Amino acid sequence: MSAAPLYTDLSGYYDLMCADIDYHGQSSCIDRLHRIFGNGGRKHLDLACGTGPHIRHFLDLGYDCAGLDINQPMLDRAQARCPEASFSVDDMSQFSVAAPLDLITCFLYSIHYNDGVAKLKECIASAYNALADDGVFCFNAVDKSKIDNRSSMRHRADFEGSEFTFESGWFYGGEGEKQALRLHIEKRDGEQTQVWSDQHAMVAVDFLQLKTLLEPWFEVTIFEHDYQRLLPWDEQSGNAIFVCVKRDLAALAPANPVAA
């Protein structure tokens, strides 16, 4: 099953699937990073926003928020959660905005939903073009060279008389620009079990490659994947937070030679 149908089928359970995520802590950390690195503006867009839990916290922090996702049922739930925000169905690799933004976020490793390096490059360019001067593009990512195919996250939850089991893990075959996010969900109602499984192809990059893709557009700072403390990336960890500040490309361009 592809990712979009899976999330459509499970849109009513998505928040349950992500119940162990500290949305408040993640949002507060990125707000702090924006105040340190950014331009102080409050125009915010969340890419792959899902049902909008991060946006809810940014609204409460005083931001003017919008969300983008490819799944309309998820956005319907986001709109109910965040009536003050605006939402649109769109592809994060090719989006545009009516007015410049100050902060663009992409949480939960969703930057990898760009299907290949070419699409990732388009996403980076779209983010650059959507940002105001000194605007910030912030996301978390996984280094393909550090993926342990044997590792996965698993948790259980009870909801409306049903028992849910959620399991997810990265898989990388060792070469190429595609990795997989493997999801397995089971819903048990007494003797009956309903199962959803997904292996969705996502872009695979190492952090050196990702930094190289970003640097023509942004000043890049990489932090440890710790939303409680701001620690520089130790160049060993396979998960990290990227903070990318829009560069003034015109100022960096060489001056045109004066004609004789």
mmCIF file of C-alpha atoms in Angstrom, residues 144-234:
data_model
loop_
_atom_site.group_PDB
_atom_site.id
_atom_site.type_symbol
_atom_site.label_atom_id
_atom_site.label_comp_id
_atom_site.label_asym_id
_atom_site.label_seq_id
_atom_site.Cartn_x
_atom_site.Cartn_y
_atom_site.Cartn_z
ATOM 1 C CA LYS A 144 21.438 6.826 5.095
ATOM 2 C CA SER A 145 24.887 5.551 6.062
ATOM 3 C CA LYS A 146 23.848 5.302 9.730
ATOM 4 C CA ILE A 147 20.583 3.391 9.276
ATOM 5 C CA ASP A 148 20.335 0.108 11.196
ATOM 6 C CA ASN A 149 17.888 -2.050 9.227
ATOM 7 C CA ARG A 150 17.304 -4.210 12.302
ATOM 8 C CA SER A 151 16.048 -1.306 14.418
ATOM 9 C CA SER A 152 12.408 -0.258 14.694
ATOM 10 C CA MET A 153 10.075 1.649 16.987
ATOM 11 C CA ARG A 154 7.026 -0.130 18.389
ATOM 12 C CA HIS A 155 4.209 0.918 20.703
ATOM 13 C CA ARG A 156 0.701 -0.172 21.639
ATOM 14 C CA ALA A 157 -2.410 1.850 22.411
ATOM 15 C CA ASP A 158 -6.064 1.217 23.254
ATOM 16 C CA PHE A 159 -8.764 3.257 21.552
ATOM 17 C CA GLU A 160 -12.546 2.837 21.529
ATOM 18 C CA GLY A 161 -12.346 -0.803 22.582
ATOM 19 C CA SER A 162 -9.659 -1.724 20.035
ATOM 20 C CA GLU A 163 -5.996 -2.552 20.638
ATOM 21 C CA PHE A 164 -3.531 -0.963 18.198
ATOM 22 C CA THR A 165 0.076 -1.928 17.555
ATOM 23 C CA PHE A 166 2.250 0.487 15.590
ATOM 24 C CA GLU A 167 5.719 -0.383 14.302
ATOM 25 C CA SER A 168 8.015 1.659 12.057
ATOM 26 C CA GLY A 169 11.625 1.490 10.933
ATOM 27 C CA TRP A 170 14.039 2.668 8.249
ATOM 28 C CA PHE A 171 15.538 0.332 5.680
ATOM 29 C CA TYR A 172 18.446 1.167 3.365
ATOM 30 C CA GLY A 173 19.878 -1.351 0.935
ATOM 31 C CA GLY A 174 23.393 0.080 1.035
ATOM 32 C CA GLU A 175 23.503 2.007 -2.242
ATOM 33 C CA GLY A 176 21.484 4.467 -4.280
ATOM 34 C CA GLU A 177 19.230 7.417 -3.428
ATOM 35 C CA LYS A 178 16.192 5.531 -2.117
ATOM 36 C CA GLN A 179 15.470 4.218 1.348
ATOM 37 C CA ALA A 180 12.236 2.840 2.746
ATOM 38 C CA LEU A 181 10.089 3.737 5.712
ATOM 39 C CA ARG A 182 8.444 0.498 6.776
ATOM 40 C CA LEU A 183 5.164 0.785 8.664
ATOM 41 C CA HIS A 184 3.120 -2.027 10.150
ATOM 42 C CA ILE A 185 -0.148 -1.363 11.975
ATOM 43 C CA GLU A 186 -2.512 -3.871 13.541
ATOM 44 C CA LYS A 187 -5.963 -3.199 14.957
ATOM 45 C CA ARG A 188 -7.455 -5.948 17.114
ATOM 46 C CA ASP A 189 -11.135 -6.142 18.008
ATOM 47 C CA GLY A 190 -11.589 -9.313 20.006
ATOM 48 C CA GLU A 191 -10.815 -12.190 17.643
ATOM 49 C CA GLN A 192 -10.663 -9.994 14.529
ATOM 50 C CA THR A 193 -7.402 -8.355 13.409
ATOM 51 C CA GLN A 194 -7.059 -5.713 10.690
ATOM 52 C CA VAL A 195 -3.583 -5.089 9.267
ATOM 53 C CA TRP A 196 -2.022 -2.241 7.287
ATOM 54 C CA SER A 197 1.516 -2.480 5.912
ATOM 55 C CA ASP A 198 3.532 0.014 3.904
ATOM 56 C CA GLN A 199 7.048 0.192 2.497
ATOM 57 C CA HIS A 200 7.270 3.650 1.048
ATOM 58 C CA ALA A 201 10.281 4.719 -1.027
ATOM 59 C CA MET A 202 11.889 7.899 0.291
ATOM 60 C CA VAL A 203 14.981 9.890 -0.597
ATOM 61 C CA ALA A 204 18.245 8.623 0.922
ATOM 62 C CA VAL A 205 21.163 10.999 1.528
ATOM 63 C CA ASP A 206 24.056 11.219 3.925
ATOM 64 C CA PHE A 207 24.525 14.422 5.886
ATOM 65 C CA LEU A 208 27.535 15.617 3.894
ATOM 66 C CA GLN A 209 25.533 15.253 0.684
ATOM 67 C CA LEU A 210 22.504 16.986 2.223
ATOM 68 C CA LYS A 211 24.624 19.883 3.468
ATOM 69 C CA THR A 212 26.137 20.214 -0.018
ATOM 70 C CA LEU A 213 22.642 20.390 -1.560
ATOM 71 C CA LEU A 214 21.577 23.092 0.899
ATOM 72 C CA GLU A 215 24.638 25.358 0.944
ATOM 73 C CA PRO A 216 24.129 27.079 -2.438
ATOM 74 C CA TRP A 217 20.887 28.446 -0.985
ATOM 75 C CA PHE A 218 21.298 28.580 2.788
ATOM 76 C CA GLU A 219 23.702 29.080 5.657
ATOM 77 C CA VAL A 220 23.481 25.656 7.300
ATOM 78 C CA THR A 221 23.912 24.747 10.962
ATOM 79 C CA ILE A 222 23.431 21.138 12.079
ATOM 80 C CA PHE A 223 22.359 20.221 15.615
ATOM 81 C CA GLU A 224 22.084 16.967 17.495
ATOM 82 C CA HIS A 225 18.611 15.443 17.354
ATOM 83 C CA ASP A 226 17.755 16.733 20.827
ATOM 84 C CA TYR A 227 14.774 19.041 21.227
ATOM 85 C CA GLN A 228 15.552 19.732 24.891
ATOM 86 C CA ARG A 229 19.150 20.958 24.476
ATOM 87 C CA LEU A 230 20.817 22.782 21.590
ATOM 88 C CA LEU A 231 23.973 20.784 20.931
ATOM 89 C CA PRO A 232 26.165 20.957 17.817
ATOM 90 C CA TRP A 233 26.035 17.815 15.700
ATOM 91 C CA ASP A 234 28.884 15.521 16.742
#
